[in-house]
Short mmCIF file of C-alpha atoms in Angstrom, two decimals:
data_model
loop_
_atom_site.label_atom_id
_atom_site.label_comp_id
_atom_site.label_asym_id
_atom_site.label_seq_id
_atom_site.Cartn_x
_atom_site.Cartn_y
_atom_site.Cartn_z
CA MET A 1 0.00 0.00 0.00
CA SER A 2 1.40 3.34 -1.03
CA PHE A 3 -0.57 4.93 1.81
CA PHE A 4 1.81 3.84 4.55
CA THR A 5 5.04 5.22 3.18
CA SER A 6 7.79 6.25 5.57
CA ASP A 7 6.98 9.81 4.59
CA PHE A 8 3.40 9.31 5.77
CA ILE A 9 4.58 7.88 9.08
CA PHE A 10 7.53 10.14 9.88
CA GLY A 11 6.13 13.25 8.22
CA HIS A 12 3.16 13.16 10.59
CA LEU A 13 5.06 12.10 13.70
CA ASN A 14 3.50 14.80 15.87
CA TYR A 15 0.01 13.65 14.87
CA TRP A 16 0.79 10.04 15.75
CA LEU A 17 2.08 11.11 19.16
CA PHE A 18 -1.01 13.28 19.64
CA ILE A 19 -3.38 10.45 18.73
CA ILE A 20 -1.56 7.85 20.88
CA LEU A 21 -1.50 10.15 23.93
CA MET A 22 -5.10 11.23 23.41
CA MET A 23 -6.37 7.65 23.14
CA THR A 24 -4.28 6.57 26.15
CA GLY A 25 -5.78 9.37 28.19
CA LEU A 26 -9.35 8.73 27.09
CA TYR A 27 -8.94 4.99 27.74
CA ILE A 28 -7.75 5.64 31.29
CA VAL A 29 -10.64 8.05 31.94
CA ILE A 30 -13.22 5.54 30.72
CA GLY A 31 -11.60 2.23 31.63
CA LYS A 32 -10.22 2.79 35.13
CA GLY A 33 -12.42 2.72 38.21
CA ASN A 34 -10.06 4.57 40.52
CA LEU A 35 -11.01 8.25 40.62
CA VAL A 36 -7.40 9.47 40.96
CA LYS A 37 -6.44 7.42 37.89
CA LYS A 38 -9.31 9.04 36.02
CA ILE A 39 -7.86 12.46 36.82
CA VAL A 40 -4.43 11.28 35.65
CA GLY A 41 -6.03 10.04 32.43
CA LEU A 42 -7.73 13.39 31.98
CA ASN A 43 -4.34 15.07 32.41
CA ILE A 44 -2.74 12.87 29.73
CA PHE A 45 -5.68 13.59 27.44
CA GLN A 46 -5.25 17.34 27.93
CA THR A 47 -1.48 17.12 27.51
CA SER A 48 -1.95 15.48 24.11
CA VAL A 49 -3.84 18.57 23.01
CA PHE A 50 -1.09 20.84 24.35
CA MET A 51 1.46 18.90 22.29
CA PHE A 52 -0.79 19.07 19.24
CA TYR A 53 -1.01 22.85 19.48
CA ILE A 54 2.66 23.44 20.19
CA SER A 55 3.88 21.17 17.38
CA MET A 56 1.48 23.02 15.08
CA GLY A 57 3.29 26.32 15.72
CA LYS A 58 6.71 24.94 14.72
CA ILE A 59 7.92 25.88 11.25
CA SER A 60 10.79 23.76 9.91
CA GLY A 61 13.94 25.88 10.10
CA GLY A 62 12.05 28.51 12.05
CA THR A 63 13.71 30.28 14.93
CA ALA A 64 12.38 31.81 18.14
CA PRO A 65 10.05 34.71 17.33
CA ILE A 66 11.96 37.49 19.12
CA PHE A 67 11.76 40.91 17.56
CA PRO A 68 15.22 42.57 17.47
CA LEU A 69 15.51 45.63 19.72
CA ASN A 70 16.94 47.84 17.00
CA GLY A 71 13.88 47.12 14.84
CA LYS A 72 15.94 45.74 11.93
CA TYR A 73 14.67 42.25 11.36
CA ASP A 74 15.79 40.09 8.49
CA PRO A 75 12.84 39.24 6.21
CA GLU A 76 14.70 36.10 5.09
CA VAL A 77 14.54 34.50 8.53
CA ALA A 78 11.59 32.18 9.21
CA TYR A 79 10.02 32.49 12.64
CA SER A 80 8.00 29.86 14.45
CA ASN A 81 4.44 30.84 15.33
CA PRO A 82 4.30 31.91 19.00
CA LEU A 83 0.51 32.16 19.21
CA PRO A 84 -0.22 28.44 19.85
CA HIS A 85 2.24 28.52 22.77
CA VAL A 86 0.40 31.45 24.30
CA LEU A 87 -2.96 29.77 23.82
CA ILE A 88 -1.65 26.60 25.44
CA LEU A 89 -0.30 28.56 28.39
CA THR A 90 -3.92 29.47 29.10
CA ALA A 91 -5.07 25.89 28.52
CA ILE A 92 -2.40 24.60 30.94
CA VAL A 93 -3.71 26.94 33.63
CA VAL A 94 -7.22 25.64 32.99
CA GLY A 95 -5.88 22.08 33.18
CA ILE A 96 -4.20 22.70 36.53
CA ALA A 97 -7.39 24.24 37.92
CA THR A 98 -9.36 21.24 36.71
CA THR A 99 -6.88 18.78 38.24
CA SER A 100 -6.81 20.51 41.60
CA LEU A 101 -10.60 20.76 41.71
CA GLY A 102 -10.91 17.10 40.73
CA LEU A 103 -8.50 16.03 43.47
CA ALA A 104 -10.32 18.22 46.01
CA LEU A 105 -13.59 16.53 45.04
CA ILE A 106 -11.94 13.11 45.45
CA ILE A 107 -10.90 14.07 49.00
CA ARG A 108 -14.49 15.02 49.81
CA ILE A 109 -15.78 11.82 48.14
CA ARG A 110 -13.39 9.74 50.25
CA GLU A 111 -14.57 11.51 53.41
CA GLU A 112 -18.19 10.71 52.62
CA TYR A 113 -17.95 7.29 50.96
CA HIS A 114 -14.67 5.97 52.47
CA SER A 115 -13.63 4.81 49.01
CA ILE A 116 -12.28 6.20 45.75
CA GLU A 117 -13.21 3.15 43.66
CA GLU A 118 -16.10 3.79 41.29
CA GLU A 119 -17.54 0.27 41.74
CA GLU A 120 -17.74 0.60 45.53
CA ILE A 121 -19.21 4.10 45.30
CA THR A 122 -21.87 2.85 42.89
CA VAL A 123 -22.81 0.05 45.32
CA ILE A 124 -23.17 2.60 48.15
CA GLU A 125 -25.28 4.91 45.98
CA ASP A 126 -27.49 1.98 44.92
CA THR A 127 -28.11 1.13 48.56
CA VAL A 128 -29.02 4.74 49.36
CA PHE A 129 -31.26 4.89 46.30
CA ARG A 130 -33.07 1.61 47.13
CA SER A 131 -33.60 2.56 50.77
CA GLU A 132 -35.07 5.93 49.72
CA HIS A 133 -37.50 4.22 47.40
CA LEU A 134 -38.48 1.55 49.93
CA VAL A 135 -39.29 4.31 52.41
CA VAL A 136 -41.37 6.18 49.84
CA ALA A 137 -43.19 3.01 48.80
CA SER A 138 -44.03 1.98 52.36
CA GLN A 139 -45.29 5.48 53.15
CA GLY A 140 -47.49 5.42 50.08
CA GLU A 141 -49.11 2.05 50.92
CA PRO A 142 -52.67 2.29 52.20
CA LEU A 143 -52.88 0.53 55.53
CA MET B 1 -14.80 42.30 6.93
CA ALA B 2 -13.37 42.49 10.39
CA THR B 3 -10.50 44.81 9.75
CA GLN B 4 -12.12 48.22 10.09
CA THR B 5 -9.88 50.19 12.41
CA VAL B 6 -11.69 52.40 14.85
CA HIS B 7 -9.37 54.09 17.29
CA HIS B 8 -10.39 54.35 20.87
CA THR B 9 -10.04 57.98 21.65
CA ALA B 10 -12.34 59.86 23.98
CA MET B 11 -14.75 57.03 24.67
CA THR B 12 -17.69 57.57 26.93
CA LEU B 13 -18.84 55.10 29.52
CA SER B 14 -21.56 53.84 27.22
CA ASP B 15 -18.91 52.78 24.71
CA HIS B 16 -17.42 50.54 27.37
CA LEU B 17 -20.63 48.70 28.13
CA PRO B 18 -19.49 45.41 26.50
CA ILE B 19 -16.44 45.09 28.76
CA LEU B 20 -18.34 46.34 31.82
CA GLN B 21 -20.80 43.54 31.24
CA ILE B 22 -17.99 41.09 32.04
CA LEU B 23 -15.98 43.16 34.50
CA ILE B 24 -18.71 43.95 37.03
CA PRO B 25 -19.44 40.35 38.10
CA PHE B 26 -15.78 39.42 37.57
CA ILE B 27 -14.55 42.08 40.03
CA ALA B 28 -17.43 41.63 42.44
CA ALA B 29 -16.55 37.93 42.88
CA PRO B 30 -13.07 38.42 44.43
CA LEU B 31 -14.43 41.48 46.27
CA ILE B 32 -16.84 39.20 48.12
CA VAL B 33 -13.97 36.85 49.02
CA PHE B 34 -11.70 39.67 50.24
CA ILE B 35 -14.38 41.37 52.31
CA GLY B 36 -15.24 37.92 53.60
CA ARG B 37 -18.34 38.95 55.55
CA ARG B 38 -21.34 36.73 55.22
CA ASN B 39 -23.91 39.48 55.63
CA LEU B 40 -22.30 41.59 52.86
CA ALA B 41 -21.88 38.76 50.35
CA TRP B 42 -25.46 38.61 49.20
CA PRO B 43 -25.95 42.40 48.77
CA ILE B 44 -22.74 42.69 46.70
CA ALA B 45 -23.75 39.75 44.52
CA PHE B 46 -27.23 41.16 44.05
CA ILE B 47 -25.97 44.66 43.18
CA ALA B 48 -23.45 43.23 40.70
CA SER B 49 -26.01 41.04 39.03
CA THR B 50 -28.56 43.87 38.86
CA ALA B 51 -25.93 46.17 37.35
CA SER B 52 -25.09 43.50 34.78
CA PHE B 53 -28.77 43.13 34.02
CA VAL B 54 -29.12 46.88 33.44
CA ILE B 55 -26.11 46.81 31.12
CA ALA B 56 -27.52 43.83 29.24
CA CYS B 57 -30.80 45.73 28.80
CA LEU B 58 -28.92 48.79 27.49
CA LEU B 59 -26.92 46.63 25.07
CA LEU B 60 -30.05 44.86 23.90
CA SER B 61 -31.82 48.16 23.29
CA LYS B 62 -28.86 49.35 21.21
CA VAL B 63 -28.68 46.33 18.93
CA ILE B 64 -32.28 45.17 18.81
CA GLY B 65 -32.83 46.94 15.49
CA GLY B 66 -30.04 44.95 13.82
CA GLY B 67 -27.00 46.99 14.83
CA ILE B 68 -23.66 45.50 15.86
CA ILE B 69 -21.39 46.79 18.63
CA SER B 70 -17.75 45.84 18.15
CA TYR B 71 -15.52 46.40 21.16
CA GLN B 72 -11.76 45.98 20.81
CA ILE B 73 -9.98 44.92 23.96
CA GLY B 74 -7.06 47.24 24.66
CA GLY B 75 -7.59 49.03 21.36
CA TRP B 76 -6.06 46.15 19.38
CA ALA B 77 -7.99 45.89 16.16
CA PRO B 78 -9.36 42.47 15.21
CA PRO B 79 -8.43 39.98 13.84
CA LEU B 80 -5.17 40.38 15.81
CA GLY B 81 -6.75 41.67 18.98
CA ILE B 82 -9.59 40.14 20.92
CA GLU B 83 -12.94 41.54 19.95
CA TYR B 84 -16.23 41.59 21.83
CA ARG B 85 -19.12 41.72 19.44
CA VAL B 86 -22.70 42.32 20.48
CA ASP B 87 -25.53 41.69 18.05
CA ALA B 88 -29.22 40.96 18.48
CA ALA B 89 -28.62 37.22 18.94
CA ASN B 90 -26.12 37.35 21.78
CA ALA B 91 -27.54 40.50 23.39
CA PHE B 92 -30.65 38.42 23.94
CA VAL B 93 -28.59 35.65 25.57
CA LEU B 94 -26.84 38.24 27.79
CA PHE B 95 -30.25 39.58 28.77
CA LEU B 96 -31.41 36.06 29.58
CA VAL B 97 -28.38 35.09 31.69
CA THR B 98 -28.26 38.31 33.72
CA GLY B 99 -32.06 38.36 34.04
CA ILE B 100 -32.20 34.80 35.38
CA ALA B 101 -29.31 35.49 37.77
CA THR B 102 -31.06 38.59 39.13
CA LEU B 103 -34.30 36.65 39.53
CA VAL B 104 -32.62 33.66 41.20
CA LEU B 105 -30.49 35.60 43.72
CA PRO B 106 -33.29 36.88 46.02
CA TYR B 107 -34.56 33.33 46.30
CA ALA B 108 -31.03 31.92 46.59
CA ARG B 109 -30.53 33.65 49.94
CA GLN B 110 -33.05 31.42 51.71
CA SER B 111 -31.96 28.35 49.81
CA VAL B 112 -28.29 28.91 50.64
CA GLU B 113 -28.98 29.50 54.34
CA ALA B 114 -31.06 26.35 54.52
CA GLU B 115 -28.82 24.05 52.51
CA MET B 116 -25.22 25.07 53.26
CA PRO B 117 -23.04 25.51 56.35
CA GLN B 118 -22.20 29.11 57.24
CA ARG B 119 -18.53 28.94 56.32
CA THR B 120 -19.21 28.24 52.64
CA GLN B 121 -22.03 30.72 52.18
CA THR B 122 -19.79 33.71 51.38
CA LEU B 123 -17.82 31.74 48.82
CA PHE B 124 -21.03 30.49 47.25
CA TYR B 125 -21.94 34.01 46.06
CA ALA B 126 -18.44 34.59 44.71
CA LEU B 127 -18.67 31.36 42.71
CA PHE B 128 -22.16 32.24 41.52
CA LEU B 129 -20.83 35.53 40.11
CA LEU B 130 -17.81 33.79 38.55
CA CYS B 131 -20.08 31.29 36.87
CA MET B 132 -22.16 34.19 35.56
CA THR B 133 -19.00 35.95 34.33
CA GLY B 134 -18.01 32.85 32.40
CA LEU B 135 -21.41 32.47 30.80
CA LEU B 136 -21.53 36.16 29.82
CA GLY B 137 -17.99 36.01 28.45
CA VAL B 138 -18.76 32.97 26.31
CA THR B 139 -21.72 34.83 24.89
CA ILE B 140 -20.20 38.24 24.23
CA THR B 141 -16.78 37.35 22.81
CA ALA B 142 -16.03 37.14 19.10
CA ASP B 143 -12.75 35.31 19.63
CA ALA B 144 -12.98 31.54 19.34
CA PHE B 145 -10.28 30.74 21.91
CA ASN B 146 -11.77 33.23 24.34
CA VAL B 147 -14.94 31.13 24.19
CA PHE B 148 -12.96 28.19 25.57
CA VAL B 149 -11.40 30.22 28.37
CA PHE B 150 -14.72 31.66 29.53
CA LEU B 151 -16.38 28.28 29.09
CA GLU B 152 -13.90 26.79 31.53
CA ILE B 153 -14.33 29.69 33.99
CA SER B 154 -18.06 29.00 34.08
CA SER B 155 -17.65 25.20 34.09
CA LEU B 156 -15.10 25.09 36.91
CA SER B 157 -17.28 27.27 39.11
CA THR B 158 -20.29 25.16 38.15
CA TYR B 159 -18.57 21.95 39.33
CA VAL B 160 -17.98 23.55 42.73
CA LEU B 161 -21.53 24.93 42.89
CA VAL B 162 -22.96 21.48 42.14
CA ALA B 163 -20.74 19.91 44.80
CA GLN B 164 -22.20 22.33 47.38
CA GLY B 165 -25.27 20.12 47.40
CA SER B 166 -23.21 17.56 49.33
CA TYR B 167 -24.31 19.01 52.66
CA ARG B 168 -27.82 17.85 51.83
CA ASP B 169 -27.04 14.70 49.85
CA LYS B 170 -23.55 13.22 49.43
CA ARG B 171 -24.36 12.08 45.90
CA ALA B 172 -23.78 15.69 44.79
CA LEU B 173 -20.05 14.95 45.07
CA THR B 174 -20.03 12.06 42.62
CA ALA B 175 -22.43 13.96 40.36
CA SER B 176 -20.03 16.91 40.37
CA PHE B 177 -17.05 14.62 39.73
CA ASN B 178 -18.75 13.00 36.74
CA TYR B 179 -19.71 16.43 35.47
CA LEU B 180 -16.06 17.51 35.82
CA ILE B 181 -14.82 14.53 33.80
CA MET B 182 -17.43 14.91 31.06
CA GLY B 183 -17.19 18.70 30.98
CA THR B 184 -13.41 18.66 30.68
CA ILE B 185 -13.52 16.06 27.90
CA GLY B 186 -16.08 18.27 26.13
CA ALA B 187 -14.00 21.42 26.52
CA THR B 188 -10.85 19.61 25.35
CA PHE B 189 -12.65 18.31 22.27
CA PHE B 190 -13.72 21.90 21.60
CA VAL B 191 -10.09 23.05 21.84
CA ILE B 192 -8.96 20.29 19.46
CA GLY B 193 -11.60 21.50 17.01
CA LEU B 194 -10.37 25.09 17.35
CA GLY B 195 -6.82 23.83 16.75
CA PHE B 196 -7.87 22.30 13.45
CA LEU B 197 -9.65 25.48 12.39
CA TYR B 198 -6.60 27.53 13.39
CA MET B 199 -4.37 25.22 11.36
CA ALA B 200 -6.57 25.73 8.31
CA THR B 201 -6.97 29.49 8.63
CA GLY B 202 -4.40 31.00 11.01
CA THR B 203 -6.98 33.12 12.77
CA LEU B 204 -9.21 32.88 15.82
CA ASN B 205 -11.55 35.82 15.27
CA MET B 206 -14.96 34.44 14.37
CA ALA B 207 -15.76 36.85 11.55
CA ASP B 208 -12.29 36.35 10.12
CA LEU B 209 -12.64 32.57 10.49
CA ALA B 210 -15.91 32.71 8.56
CA ASP B 211 -14.19 34.64 5.76
CA ARG B 212 -11.24 32.31 5.47
CA LEU B 213 -13.19 29.10 5.91
CA SER B 214 -15.68 29.88 3.16
CA GLY B 215 -13.42 28.47 0.44
CA GLN B 216 -12.24 25.45 2.40
CA TYR B 217 -15.35 23.44 3.12
CA GLU B 218 -13.90 20.47 1.24
CA SER B 219 -10.82 20.39 3.49
CA ARG B 220 -10.63 17.41 5.84
CA THR B 221 -8.96 19.53 8.48
CA VAL B 222 -11.94 21.89 8.57
CA ARG B 223 -14.42 19.02 8.65
CA ALA B 224 -12.56 17.29 11.48
CA GLY B 225 -12.48 20.60 13.35
CA PHE B 226 -16.22 20.99 12.94
CA ALA B 227 -16.85 17.45 14.16
CA PHE B 228 -14.74 18.00 17.29
CA ILE B 229 -16.49 21.30 18.05
CA LEU B 230 -19.89 19.66 17.55
CA VAL B 231 -19.15 16.79 19.94
CA GLY B 232 -17.40 19.06 22.47
CA MET B 233 -20.27 21.51 22.68
CA GLY B 234 -22.70 18.60 22.56
CA LEU B 235 -21.18 17.34 25.81
CA LYS B 236 -21.38 20.79 27.38
CA MET B 237 -25.02 21.30 26.42
CA ALA B 238 -26.03 17.71 27.32
CA ILE B 239 -27.44 17.04 23.89
CA PHE B 240 -29.47 13.84 23.98
CA PRO B 241 -26.92 11.02 23.67
CA LEU B 242 -24.26 12.96 25.61
CA HIS B 243 -26.42 13.98 28.56
CA PHE B 244 -25.36 11.44 31.21
CA TRP B 245 -23.84 13.99 33.55
CA LEU B 246 -26.89 16.25 33.61
CA PRO B 247 -29.67 14.50 35.60
CA ASN B 248 -27.54 13.75 38.68
CA ALA B 249 -25.75 17.11 38.62
CA TYR B 250 -29.01 19.06 38.49
CA THR B 251 -30.80 16.81 40.97
CA TYR B 252 -28.26 16.96 43.78
CA ALA B 253 -27.05 20.56 43.33
CA PRO B 254 -28.46 23.19 45.73
CA SER B 255 -31.86 24.27 44.44
CA ALA B 256 -30.74 27.84 43.66
CA VAL B 257 -27.88 26.46 41.55
CA THR B 258 -30.15 24.11 39.62
CA THR B 259 -32.56 26.94 38.90
CA PHE B 260 -29.79 29.17 37.59
CA LEU B 261 -27.90 26.50 35.62
CA ALA B 262 -30.89 24.80 34.04
CA ALA B 263 -32.01 28.14 32.63
CA THR B 264 -28.62 29.40 31.47
CA ALA B 265 -25.61 27.04 31.23
CA THR B 266 -26.85 24.62 28.59
CA LYS B 267 -28.53 27.48 26.71
CA VAL B 268 -25.25 29.35 26.44
CA ALA B 269 -23.67 26.18 25.04
CA ILE B 270 -26.48 26.01 22.50
CA TYR B 271 -25.76 29.62 21.60
CA VAL B 272 -22.07 28.78 21.00
CA LEU B 273 -23.00 25.87 18.77
CA LEU B 274 -25.45 28.09 16.86
CA ARG B 275 -22.76 30.71 16.49
CA PHE B 276 -20.35 28.17 15.09
CA ILE B 277 -22.89 26.53 12.79
CA PHE B 278 -24.40 29.72 11.39
CA SER B 279 -21.70 32.41 11.71
CA VAL B 280 -18.33 30.66 11.57
CA PHE B 281 -19.55 27.92 9.25
CA GLN B 282 -22.21 28.99 6.80
CA PRO B 283 -25.29 26.83 6.25
CA ALA B 284 -23.74 25.96 2.87
CA PHE B 285 -21.14 23.94 4.79
CA LEU B 286 -23.87 21.96 6.50
CA ALA B 287 -25.57 21.32 3.19
CA GLU B 288 -22.33 19.95 1.78
CA THR B 289 -21.60 17.79 4.79
CA SER B 290 -25.05 16.79 5.92
CA THR B 291 -23.88 13.19 6.03
CA LEU B 292 -21.35 14.19 8.67
CA GLU B 293 -23.92 15.13 11.27
CA ILE B 294 -26.08 12.16 10.49
CA HIS B 295 -23.12 9.88 11.05
CA ILE B 296 -22.10 11.52 14.29
CA LEU B 297 -25.61 11.56 15.66
CA SER B 298 -26.37 8.00 14.64
CA ILE B 299 -23.09 6.67 16.05
CA SER B 300 -23.60 8.43 19.34
CA PHE B 301 -27.22 7.33 19.40
CA ALA B 302 -26.12 3.73 18.92
CA GLY B 303 -23.70 4.20 21.81
CA HIS B 304 -26.57 5.50 23.91
CA VAL B 305 -28.78 2.51 23.11
CA CYS B 306 -25.94 0.13 24.00
CA ARG B 307 -25.54 1.83 27.34
CA VAL B 308 -29.24 1.50 28.08
CA PHE B 309 -29.01 -2.27 27.55
CA TYR B 310 -25.85 -2.56 29.58
CA SER B 311 -27.40 -0.59 32.36
CA ASN B 312 -30.18 -3.14 32.70
CA LEU B 313 -27.60 -5.39 34.29
CA PRO B 314 -28.05 -5.24 38.05
CA THR B 315 -24.75 -3.40 38.64
CA ARG B 316 -25.92 -0.07 37.27
CA PRO B 317 -29.62 0.46 37.58
CA LYS B 318 -29.24 3.72 39.40
CA ALA B 319 -28.07 6.00 36.63
CA TYR B 320 -31.01 5.18 34.43
CA ALA B 321 -33.45 5.00 37.26
CA SER B 322 -32.53 8.57 38.08
CA ILE B 323 -33.02 9.68 34.49
CA PHE B 324 -36.45 8.13 34.42
CA LYS B 325 -37.27 9.31 37.92
CA HIS B 326 -36.51 12.91 37.06
CA SER B 327 -38.44 12.93 33.86
CA PRO B 328 -38.42 16.73 33.47
CA ASN B 329 -34.68 16.50 33.03
CA ARG B 330 -35.06 13.74 30.52
CA LEU B 331 -37.58 15.78 28.55
CA HIS B 332 -35.22 18.71 28.82
CA ALA B 333 -32.41 16.69 27.24
CA ALA B 334 -34.70 15.24 24.59
CA GLY B 335 -35.87 18.77 23.86
CA HIS B 336 -32.30 19.77 23.11
CA CYS B 337 -32.03 16.92 20.67
CA LEU B 338 -35.24 17.87 18.91
CA THR B 339 -34.42 21.56 18.59
CA PHE B 340 -30.97 20.65 17.37
CA ARG B 341 -32.39 18.46 14.63
CA ASN B 342 -34.69 21.30 13.63
CA TRP B 343 -31.75 23.63 13.12
CA ILE B 344 -29.91 21.05 11.06
CA ASP B 345 -32.92 20.18 8.94
CA GLY B 346 -34.36 23.60 8.30
CA TYR B 347 -31.47 26.03 8.83
CA ASP B 348 -34.12 27.93 10.69
CA TYR B 349 -32.10 30.41 12.69
CA SER B 350 -34.21 32.26 15.13
CA PRO B 351 -32.53 33.49 18.30
CA LEU B 352 -35.70 32.65 20.19
CA GLN B 353 -35.76 29.01 19.24
CA PRO B 354 -33.56 27.55 21.98
CA TRP B 355 -35.69 29.11 24.67
CA HIS B 356 -39.01 27.57 23.81
CA HIS B 357 -38.73 24.57 26.11
#
């Protein structure tokens, strides 16, 4: 198949890394029952997007986009695009806020449920749910 | 289209209304935290939200006849600088968000005192204002990346607000955690979509994006970007197959929070999707790629059906039981799905349409 040439594989290396990291992260979020692991997965998922953006700003042969102080810049020089880096700086801050909030919620969940495993929490919630409904049903029964 | 340069010299206060709309709740929120007095928190929040409401009314009255207010942050002309753009569609959403907040706050005082311990009550009002800031920012901005930033400001404060229900029912914590996971995945998908659009066009200003995208509807990059934005915002607005976080979050949140969020948060997400479908992408794009939406919706619908069958196993009856128990929420989510299909089918763009249910 001419599709999978070495050019196709190595020319898109940043995309492959992005896809592998993104899928790893999403798998951990969905597949793992431990809430802390879910947060770690979410972090990997977000990091993949950071890498995607930053690799997008790189121009082959491009240098750091610093404007010379004397104002005489060489039009021949290629500069990398700084904007994706700046955008990702904001996204990293958002990611940190999300992580810390997620971990804080896990602490509160552990205080209330004494567990951070999704399976165990679901069992506890089922019990609460059933008991609520049994109470409602028995109150509604005509004597 | 977006490159008219208007210099900001000698502006009056009324010219600064678009930024004041965001700044008033944004500054009032930390003010409440710094003052830190419980008896002052509610009055500050109420004054800030009333002021925002007045500004939203003024903005709406200016643009209701079809005018557009373009506000350039720091005097940097778009598309380089960040632009706030008010037109009849988003002025109405601003009016709605600030109006609902002002209506909810007087009632929230009783609800907060009854449902929360004293130490968190002050912070509750700060978070409420931050959430409102985020929602207003999402609505007013004309910069696509700014939408993401404000979306996350509102979402992060929403997760905390939902978790405040834990003093009444501990299930609010898990509901908030699930909402955090789903909301972050949604926002990240949205950012991936923006990345693709930025790769194709090199701009983030919405009007400029629309200009530069108009010749590229065949490009796979643009189509992938659209698909990511669609799914990302779909998660945020709890569109029918992606709505799993919504019933629990709205059930166990404090009642004032549910009232505010149910009327605003998902509606603002709908507005963003509308803005992307009808302003950034033209309806012509949808006509060309109508198969795309049908595929996405049918795949996600299939996923939904699978989950219903799986959930009949005894391990997970609760999630679905709660959806069926709180049928208004279910109808709410189904309503989103129906209105969404109407937009896709008829390209019928009326700013009033999302509010009819």
